[in-house]
PDB file of C-alpha atoms and ligand atoms in Angstrom:
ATOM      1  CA  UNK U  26      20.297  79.870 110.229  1.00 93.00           C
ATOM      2  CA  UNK U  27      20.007  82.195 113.125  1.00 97.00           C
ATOM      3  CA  UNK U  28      21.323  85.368 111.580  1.00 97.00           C
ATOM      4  CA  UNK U  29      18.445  83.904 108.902  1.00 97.00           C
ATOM      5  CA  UNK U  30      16.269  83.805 111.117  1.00 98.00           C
ATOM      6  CA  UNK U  31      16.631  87.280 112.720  1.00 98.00           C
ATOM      7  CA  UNK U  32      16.560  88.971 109.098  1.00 97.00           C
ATOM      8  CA  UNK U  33      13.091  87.397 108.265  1.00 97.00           C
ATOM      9  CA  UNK U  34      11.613  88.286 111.862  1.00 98.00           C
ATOM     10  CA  UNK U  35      12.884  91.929 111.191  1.00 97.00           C
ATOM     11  CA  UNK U  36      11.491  92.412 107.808  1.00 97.00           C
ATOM     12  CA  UNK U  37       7.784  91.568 109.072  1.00 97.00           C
ATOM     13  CA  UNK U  38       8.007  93.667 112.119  1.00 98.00           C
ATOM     14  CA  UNK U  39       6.463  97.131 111.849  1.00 97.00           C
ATOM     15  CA  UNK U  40       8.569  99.926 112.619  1.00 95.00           C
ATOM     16  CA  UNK U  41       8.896 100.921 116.187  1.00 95.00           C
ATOM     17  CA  UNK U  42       8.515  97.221 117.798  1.00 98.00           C
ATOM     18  CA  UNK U  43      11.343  95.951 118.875  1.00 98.00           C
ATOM     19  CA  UNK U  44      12.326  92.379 119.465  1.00 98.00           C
ATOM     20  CA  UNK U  45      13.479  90.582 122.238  1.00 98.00           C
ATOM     21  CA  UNK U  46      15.802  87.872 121.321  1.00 98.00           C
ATOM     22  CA  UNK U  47      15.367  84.964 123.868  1.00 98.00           C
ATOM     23  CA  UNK U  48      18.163  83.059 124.373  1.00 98.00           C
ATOM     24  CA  UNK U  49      17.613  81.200 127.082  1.00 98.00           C
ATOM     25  CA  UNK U  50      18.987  77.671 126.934  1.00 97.00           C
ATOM     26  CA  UNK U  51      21.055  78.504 124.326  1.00 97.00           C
ATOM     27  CA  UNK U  52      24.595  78.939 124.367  1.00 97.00           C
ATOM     28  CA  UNK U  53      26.938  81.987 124.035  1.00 97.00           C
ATOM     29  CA  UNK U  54      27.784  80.969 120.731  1.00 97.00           C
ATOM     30  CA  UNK U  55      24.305  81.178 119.528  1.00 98.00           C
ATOM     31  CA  UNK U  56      24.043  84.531 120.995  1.00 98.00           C
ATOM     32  CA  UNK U  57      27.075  85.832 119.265  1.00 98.00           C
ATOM     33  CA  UNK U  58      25.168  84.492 115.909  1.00 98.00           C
ATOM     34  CA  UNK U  59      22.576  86.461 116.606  1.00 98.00           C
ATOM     35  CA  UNK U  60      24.998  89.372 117.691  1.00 98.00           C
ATOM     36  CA  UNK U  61      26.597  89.440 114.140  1.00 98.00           C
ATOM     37  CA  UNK U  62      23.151  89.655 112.269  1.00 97.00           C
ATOM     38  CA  UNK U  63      22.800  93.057 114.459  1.00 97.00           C
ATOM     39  CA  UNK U  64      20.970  91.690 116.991  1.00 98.00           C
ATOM     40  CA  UNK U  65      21.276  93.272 120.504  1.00 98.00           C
ATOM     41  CA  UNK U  66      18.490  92.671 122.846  1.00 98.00           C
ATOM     42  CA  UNK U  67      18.524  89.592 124.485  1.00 98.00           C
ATOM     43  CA  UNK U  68      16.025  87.939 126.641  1.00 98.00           C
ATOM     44  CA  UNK U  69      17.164  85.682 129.748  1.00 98.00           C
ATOM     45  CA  UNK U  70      14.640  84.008 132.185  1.00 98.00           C
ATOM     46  CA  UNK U  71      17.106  82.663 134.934  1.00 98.00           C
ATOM     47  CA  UNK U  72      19.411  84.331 137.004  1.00 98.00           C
ATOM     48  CA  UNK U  73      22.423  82.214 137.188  1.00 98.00           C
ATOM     49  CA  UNK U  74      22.408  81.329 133.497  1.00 98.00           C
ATOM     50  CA  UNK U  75      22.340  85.471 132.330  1.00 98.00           C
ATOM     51  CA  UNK U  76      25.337  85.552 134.838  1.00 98.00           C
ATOM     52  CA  UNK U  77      27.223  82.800 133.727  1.00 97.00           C
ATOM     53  CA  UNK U  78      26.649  84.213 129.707  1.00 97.00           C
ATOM     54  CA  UNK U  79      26.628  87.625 129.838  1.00 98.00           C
ATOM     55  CA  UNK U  80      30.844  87.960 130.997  1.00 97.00           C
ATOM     56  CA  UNK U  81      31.263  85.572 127.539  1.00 97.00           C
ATOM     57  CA  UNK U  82      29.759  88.261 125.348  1.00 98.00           C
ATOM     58  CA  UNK U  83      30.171  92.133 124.054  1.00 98.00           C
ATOM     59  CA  UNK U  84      28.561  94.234 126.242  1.00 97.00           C
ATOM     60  CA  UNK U  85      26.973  96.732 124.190  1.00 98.00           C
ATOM     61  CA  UNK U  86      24.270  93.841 124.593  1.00 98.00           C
ATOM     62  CA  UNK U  87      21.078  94.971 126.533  1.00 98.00           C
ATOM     63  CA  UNK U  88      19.525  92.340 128.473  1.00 98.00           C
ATOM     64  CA  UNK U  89      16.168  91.714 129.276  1.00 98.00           C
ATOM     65  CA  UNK U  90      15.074  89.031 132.334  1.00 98.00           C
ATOM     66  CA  UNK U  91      11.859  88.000 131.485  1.00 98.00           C
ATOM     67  CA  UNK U  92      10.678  85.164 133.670  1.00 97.00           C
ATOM     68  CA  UNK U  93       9.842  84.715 137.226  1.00 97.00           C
ATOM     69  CA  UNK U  94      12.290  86.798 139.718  1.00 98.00           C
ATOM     70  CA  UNK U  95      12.720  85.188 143.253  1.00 97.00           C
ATOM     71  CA  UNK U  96      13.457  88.139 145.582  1.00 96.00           C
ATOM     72  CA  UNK U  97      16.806  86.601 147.076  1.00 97.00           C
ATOM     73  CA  UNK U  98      18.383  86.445 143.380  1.00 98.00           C
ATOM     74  CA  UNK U  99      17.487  90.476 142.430  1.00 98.00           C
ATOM     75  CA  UNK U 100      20.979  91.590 144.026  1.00 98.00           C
ATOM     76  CA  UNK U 101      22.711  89.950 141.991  1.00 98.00           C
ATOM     77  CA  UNK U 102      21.515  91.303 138.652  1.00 98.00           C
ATOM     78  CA  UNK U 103      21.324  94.663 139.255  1.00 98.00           C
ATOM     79  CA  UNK U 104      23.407  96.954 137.142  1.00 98.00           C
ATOM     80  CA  UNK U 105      23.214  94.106 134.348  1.00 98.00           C
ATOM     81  CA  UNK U 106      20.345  93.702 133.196  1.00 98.00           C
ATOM     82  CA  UNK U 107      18.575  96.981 130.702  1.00 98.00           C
ATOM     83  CA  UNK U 108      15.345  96.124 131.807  1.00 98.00           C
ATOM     84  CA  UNK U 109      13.672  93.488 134.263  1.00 98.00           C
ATOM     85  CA  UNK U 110      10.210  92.981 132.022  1.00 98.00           C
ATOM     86  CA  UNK U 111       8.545  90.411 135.155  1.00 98.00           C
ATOM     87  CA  UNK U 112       7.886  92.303 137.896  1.00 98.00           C
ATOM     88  CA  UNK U 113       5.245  90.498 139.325  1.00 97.00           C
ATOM     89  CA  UNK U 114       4.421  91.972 142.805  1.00 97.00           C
ATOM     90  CA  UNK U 115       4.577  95.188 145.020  1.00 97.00           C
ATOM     91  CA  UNK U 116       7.095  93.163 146.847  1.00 97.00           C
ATOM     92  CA  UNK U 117       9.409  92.512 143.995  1.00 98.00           C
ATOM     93  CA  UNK U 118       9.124  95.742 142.618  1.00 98.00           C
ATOM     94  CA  UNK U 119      10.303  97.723 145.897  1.00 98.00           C
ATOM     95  CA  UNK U 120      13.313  95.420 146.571  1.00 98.00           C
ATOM     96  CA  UNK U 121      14.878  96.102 142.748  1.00 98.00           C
ATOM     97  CA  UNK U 122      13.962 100.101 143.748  1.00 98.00           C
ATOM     98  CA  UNK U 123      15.872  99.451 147.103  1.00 98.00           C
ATOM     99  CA  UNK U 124      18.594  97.132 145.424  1.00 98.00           C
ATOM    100  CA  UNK U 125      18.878 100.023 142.725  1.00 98.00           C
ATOM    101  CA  UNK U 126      19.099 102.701 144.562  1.00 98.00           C
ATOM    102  CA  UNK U 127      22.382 101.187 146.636  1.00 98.00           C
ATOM    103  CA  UNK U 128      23.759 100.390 143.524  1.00 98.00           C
ATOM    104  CA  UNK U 129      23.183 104.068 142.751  1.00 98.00           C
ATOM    105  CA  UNK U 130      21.870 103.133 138.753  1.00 98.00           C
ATOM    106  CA  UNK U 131      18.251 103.467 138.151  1.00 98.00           C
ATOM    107  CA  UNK U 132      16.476  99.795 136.620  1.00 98.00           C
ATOM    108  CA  UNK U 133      13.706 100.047 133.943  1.00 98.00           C
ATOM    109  CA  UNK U 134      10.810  97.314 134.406  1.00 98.00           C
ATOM    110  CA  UNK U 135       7.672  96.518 133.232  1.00 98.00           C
ATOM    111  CA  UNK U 136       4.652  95.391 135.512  1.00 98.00           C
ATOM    112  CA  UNK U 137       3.725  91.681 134.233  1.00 98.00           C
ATOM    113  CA  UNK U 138      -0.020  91.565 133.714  1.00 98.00           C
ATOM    114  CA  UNK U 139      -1.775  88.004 133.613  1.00 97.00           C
ATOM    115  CA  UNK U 140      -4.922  87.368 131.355  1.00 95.00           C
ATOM    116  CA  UNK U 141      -4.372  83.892 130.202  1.00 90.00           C
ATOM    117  CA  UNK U 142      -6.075  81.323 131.721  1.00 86.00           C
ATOM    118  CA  UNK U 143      -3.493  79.195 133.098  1.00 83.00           C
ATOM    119  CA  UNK U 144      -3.402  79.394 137.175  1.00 78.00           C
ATOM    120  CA  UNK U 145       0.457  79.272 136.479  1.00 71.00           C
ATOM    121  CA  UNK U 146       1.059  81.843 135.412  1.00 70.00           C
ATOM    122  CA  UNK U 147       2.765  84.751 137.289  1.00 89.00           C
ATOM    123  CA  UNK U 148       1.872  88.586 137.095  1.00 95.00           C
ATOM    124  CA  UNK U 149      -0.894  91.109 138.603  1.00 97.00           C
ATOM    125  CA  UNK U 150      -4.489  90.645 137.759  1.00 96.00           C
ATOM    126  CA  UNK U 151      -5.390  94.019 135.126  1.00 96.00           C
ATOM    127  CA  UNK U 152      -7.998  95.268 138.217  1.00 96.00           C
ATOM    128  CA  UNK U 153      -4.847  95.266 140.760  1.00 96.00           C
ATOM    129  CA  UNK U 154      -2.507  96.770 138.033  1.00 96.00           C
ATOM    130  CA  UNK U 155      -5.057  99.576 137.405  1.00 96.00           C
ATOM    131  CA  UNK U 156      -5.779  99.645 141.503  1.00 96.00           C
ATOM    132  CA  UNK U 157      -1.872 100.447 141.665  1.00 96.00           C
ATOM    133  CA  UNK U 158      -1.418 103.363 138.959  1.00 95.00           C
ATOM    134  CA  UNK U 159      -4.784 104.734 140.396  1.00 94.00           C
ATOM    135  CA  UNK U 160      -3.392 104.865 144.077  1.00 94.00           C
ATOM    136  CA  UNK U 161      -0.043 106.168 142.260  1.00 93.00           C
ATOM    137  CA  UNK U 162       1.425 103.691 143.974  1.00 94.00           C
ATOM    138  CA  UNK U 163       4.354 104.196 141.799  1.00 94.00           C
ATOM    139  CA  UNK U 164       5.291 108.031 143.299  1.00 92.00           C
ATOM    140  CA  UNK U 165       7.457 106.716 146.251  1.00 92.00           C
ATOM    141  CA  UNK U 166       9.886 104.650 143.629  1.00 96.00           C
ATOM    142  CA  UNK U 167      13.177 106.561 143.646  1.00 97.00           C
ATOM    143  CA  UNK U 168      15.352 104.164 141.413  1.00 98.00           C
ATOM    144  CA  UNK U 169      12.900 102.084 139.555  1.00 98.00           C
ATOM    145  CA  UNK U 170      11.221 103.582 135.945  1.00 97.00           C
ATOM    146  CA  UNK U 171       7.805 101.925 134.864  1.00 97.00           C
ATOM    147  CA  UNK U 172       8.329 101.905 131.377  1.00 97.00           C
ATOM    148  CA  UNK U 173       5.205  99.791 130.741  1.00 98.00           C
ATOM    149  CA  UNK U 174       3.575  96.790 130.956  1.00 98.00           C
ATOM    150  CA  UNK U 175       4.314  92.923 129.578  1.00 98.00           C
ATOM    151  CA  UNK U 176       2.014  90.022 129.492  1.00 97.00           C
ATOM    152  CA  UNK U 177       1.130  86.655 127.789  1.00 97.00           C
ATOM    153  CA  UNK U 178      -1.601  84.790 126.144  1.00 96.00           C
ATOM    154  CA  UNK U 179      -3.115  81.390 126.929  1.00 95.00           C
ATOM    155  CA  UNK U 180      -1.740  78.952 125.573  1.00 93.00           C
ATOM    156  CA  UNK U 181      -3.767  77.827 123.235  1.00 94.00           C
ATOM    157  CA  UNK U 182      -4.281  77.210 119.851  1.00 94.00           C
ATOM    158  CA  UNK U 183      -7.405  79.744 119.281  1.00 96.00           C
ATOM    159  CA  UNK U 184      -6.769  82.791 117.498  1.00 97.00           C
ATOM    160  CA  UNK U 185      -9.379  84.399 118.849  1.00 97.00           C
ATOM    161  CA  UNK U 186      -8.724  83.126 122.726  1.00 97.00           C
ATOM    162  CA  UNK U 187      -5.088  84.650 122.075  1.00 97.00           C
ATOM    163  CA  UNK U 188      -6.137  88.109 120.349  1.00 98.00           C
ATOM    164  CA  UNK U 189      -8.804  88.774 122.813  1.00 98.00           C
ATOM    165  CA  UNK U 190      -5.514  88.348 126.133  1.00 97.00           C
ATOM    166  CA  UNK U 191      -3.571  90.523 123.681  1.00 98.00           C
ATOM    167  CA  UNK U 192      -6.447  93.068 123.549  1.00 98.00           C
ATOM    168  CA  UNK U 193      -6.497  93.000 126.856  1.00 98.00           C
ATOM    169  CA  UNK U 194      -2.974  93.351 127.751  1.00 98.00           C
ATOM    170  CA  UNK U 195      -3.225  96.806 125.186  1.00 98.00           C
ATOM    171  CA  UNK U 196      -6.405  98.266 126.274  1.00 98.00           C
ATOM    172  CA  UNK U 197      -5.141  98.080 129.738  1.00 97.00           C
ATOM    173  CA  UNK U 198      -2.004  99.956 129.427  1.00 97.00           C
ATOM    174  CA  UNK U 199      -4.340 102.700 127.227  1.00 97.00           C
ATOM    175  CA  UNK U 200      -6.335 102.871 130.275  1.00 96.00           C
ATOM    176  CA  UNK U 201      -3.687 103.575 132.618  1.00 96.00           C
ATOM    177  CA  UNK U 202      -2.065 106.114 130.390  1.00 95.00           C
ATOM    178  CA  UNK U 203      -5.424 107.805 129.611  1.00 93.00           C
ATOM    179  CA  UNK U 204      -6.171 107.623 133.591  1.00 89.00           C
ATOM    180  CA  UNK U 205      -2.651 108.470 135.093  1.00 86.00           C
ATOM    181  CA  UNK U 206      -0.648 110.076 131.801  1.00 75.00           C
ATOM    182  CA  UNK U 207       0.993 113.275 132.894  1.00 75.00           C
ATOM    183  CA  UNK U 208       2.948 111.366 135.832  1.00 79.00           C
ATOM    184  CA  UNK U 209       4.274 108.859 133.171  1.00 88.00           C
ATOM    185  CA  UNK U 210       7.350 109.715 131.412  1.00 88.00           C
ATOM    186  CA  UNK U 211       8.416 107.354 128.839  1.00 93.00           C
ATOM    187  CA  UNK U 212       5.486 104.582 130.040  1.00 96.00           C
ATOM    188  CA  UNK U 213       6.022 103.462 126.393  1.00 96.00           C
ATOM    189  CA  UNK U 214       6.586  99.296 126.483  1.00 98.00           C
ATOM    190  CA  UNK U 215       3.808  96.846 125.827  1.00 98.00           C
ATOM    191  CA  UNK U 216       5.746  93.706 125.689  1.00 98.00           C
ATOM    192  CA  UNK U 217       3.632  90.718 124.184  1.00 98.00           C
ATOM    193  CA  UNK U 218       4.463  88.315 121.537  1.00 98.00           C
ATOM    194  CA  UNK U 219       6.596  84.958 121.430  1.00 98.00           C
ATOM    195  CA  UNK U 220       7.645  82.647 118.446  1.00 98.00           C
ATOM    196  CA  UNK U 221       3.859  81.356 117.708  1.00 97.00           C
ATOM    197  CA  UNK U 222       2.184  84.565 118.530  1.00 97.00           C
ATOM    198  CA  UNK U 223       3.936  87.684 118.102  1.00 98.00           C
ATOM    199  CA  UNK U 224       2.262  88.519 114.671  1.00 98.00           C
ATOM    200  CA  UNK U 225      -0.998  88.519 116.723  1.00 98.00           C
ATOM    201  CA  UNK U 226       0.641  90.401 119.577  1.00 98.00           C
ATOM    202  CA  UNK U 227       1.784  93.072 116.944  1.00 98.00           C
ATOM    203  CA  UNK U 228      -1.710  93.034 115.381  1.00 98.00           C
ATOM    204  CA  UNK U 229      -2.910  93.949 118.469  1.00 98.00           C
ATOM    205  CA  UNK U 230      -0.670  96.755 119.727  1.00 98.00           C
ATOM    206  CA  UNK U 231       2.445  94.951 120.846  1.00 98.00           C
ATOM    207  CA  UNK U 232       5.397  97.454 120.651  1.00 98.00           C
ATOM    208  CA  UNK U 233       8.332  94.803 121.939  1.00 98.00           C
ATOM    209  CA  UNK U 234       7.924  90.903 121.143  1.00 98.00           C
ATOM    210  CA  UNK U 235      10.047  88.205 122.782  1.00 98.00           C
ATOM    211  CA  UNK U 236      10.494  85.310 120.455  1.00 98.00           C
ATOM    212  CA  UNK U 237      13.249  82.698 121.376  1.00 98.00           C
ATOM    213  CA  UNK U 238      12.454  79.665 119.721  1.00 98.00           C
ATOM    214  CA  UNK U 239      11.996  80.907 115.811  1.00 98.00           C
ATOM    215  CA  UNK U 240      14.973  82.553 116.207  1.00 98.00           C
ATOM    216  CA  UNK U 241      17.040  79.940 117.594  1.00 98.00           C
ATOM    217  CA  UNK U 242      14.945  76.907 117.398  1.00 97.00           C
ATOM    218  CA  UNK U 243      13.752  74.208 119.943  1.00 96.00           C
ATOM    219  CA  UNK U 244      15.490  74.244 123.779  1.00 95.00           C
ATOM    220  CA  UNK U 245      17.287  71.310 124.939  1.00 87.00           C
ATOM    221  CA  UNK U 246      15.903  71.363 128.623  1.00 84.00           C
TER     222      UNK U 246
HETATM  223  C1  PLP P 317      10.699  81.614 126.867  1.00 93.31           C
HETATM  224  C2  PLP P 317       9.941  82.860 126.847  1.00 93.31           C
HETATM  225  C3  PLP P 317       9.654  83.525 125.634  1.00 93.31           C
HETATM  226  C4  PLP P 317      10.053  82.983 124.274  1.00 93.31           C
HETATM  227  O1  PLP P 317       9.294  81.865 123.946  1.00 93.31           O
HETATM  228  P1  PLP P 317       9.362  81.224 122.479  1.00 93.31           P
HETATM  229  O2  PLP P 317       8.095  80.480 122.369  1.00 93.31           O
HETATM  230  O3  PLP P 317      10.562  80.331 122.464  1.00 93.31           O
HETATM  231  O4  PLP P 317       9.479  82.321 121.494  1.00 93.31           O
HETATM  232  C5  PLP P 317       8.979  84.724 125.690  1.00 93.31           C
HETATM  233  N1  PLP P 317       8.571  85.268 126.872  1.00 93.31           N
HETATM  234  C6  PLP P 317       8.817  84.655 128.041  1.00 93.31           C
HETATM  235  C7  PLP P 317       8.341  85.303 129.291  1.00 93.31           C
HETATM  236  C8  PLP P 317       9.495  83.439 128.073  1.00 93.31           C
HETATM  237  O5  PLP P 317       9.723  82.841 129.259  1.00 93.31           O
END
């Protein structure tokens, strides 16, 4: 069903987007289903669960953590994780540089951007995002690569609510690459898109989705 799963996601998704397979919740077994259909980006929102999976599985796997960061856990994930896609303040983003650099590996991240209406949800307002590339903010980072941006939609079920955050999301990473381009190599990530949006995320410019649930179906919490 997974492996299923992962084949019909794939054969709608335009060349050059990639997906994000989120596994959180879900076991190592499920994971290693996924594996065998060729899958091998995998999504992860909490620290303790990536750790406690990732030793269980073939590490040719590049994992993504996508949700909400505390600053006391970031030590222990760097080096293992491909990308950290929620950076979601200045404050965050210097302590994985700092924690990187000791390491001596460089991290790639993405700046989480909020546009959906929910107050819960984490990430930099698009003004403050654009405030930061403007200031080149980013030039004192010695072991942290910007490779883009990632956001969500409100959660709602209006199409047009949902396409108008995911135009949004897009027009604001074209704006930062029109207004700060030649500093940004490889700025090349818009992450948007999860199981009951992504085909309006990649409508809309998405170029990585994160879908967990249509892959491998509901979460036990
Ligand atoms: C859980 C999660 C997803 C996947 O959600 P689904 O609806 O199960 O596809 C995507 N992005 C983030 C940030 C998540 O926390």
């Amino acid at each position: 069903m997974i492996a299923g799963n992962i084949r019909r996601i794939r054969e709608e998704l335009p060349e050059g987007v990639s997906l994000v397979a989120v596994s959180k919740f879900h076991d190592s077994e499920a994971v290693m289903e996924a594996y065998g259909a060729g899958q091998r980006l995998f999504g992860e929102s909490r620290v303790q669960e990536l750790l406690a999976k990732q030793p269980l599985l073939p590490d040719d796997i590049g994992w993504h953590f996508i949700g909400h960061l505390q600053t006391n856990k970031v030590r222990q994930i760097i080096g293992k994780v491909a990308m950290i896609e929620s950076i979601d303040s200045e404050r965050l983003l210097s302590l994985v540089d700092a924690e990187s650099e000791k390491a001596g590996v460089v991290t790639d991240v993405l700046m989480q951007v909020h546009v959906a209406l929910e107050e819960t949800k984490f990430g930099f307002l698009p003004e403050e995002l654009m405030e930061f590339f403007r200031e080149r903010r980013f030039e004192n980072l010695r072991a942290v690569h910007i490779r883009g941006i990632m956001g969500m939609a409100t959660n709602t079920d209006s199409e047009p609510r949902v396409r108008e955050d995911f135009r949004r999301i897009r027009s604001l990473y074209d704006a930062i690459i029109r207004d700060v381009a030649p500093d940004l190599r490889r700025f090349d990530t818009v992450s948007m898109g999860m199981s009951h949006d992504w085909k309006i995320a990649v409508e809309e410019g998405s170029t990585s989705v994160r879908i967990g649930t249509s892959i491998f179906g509901p979460r036990q919490y």
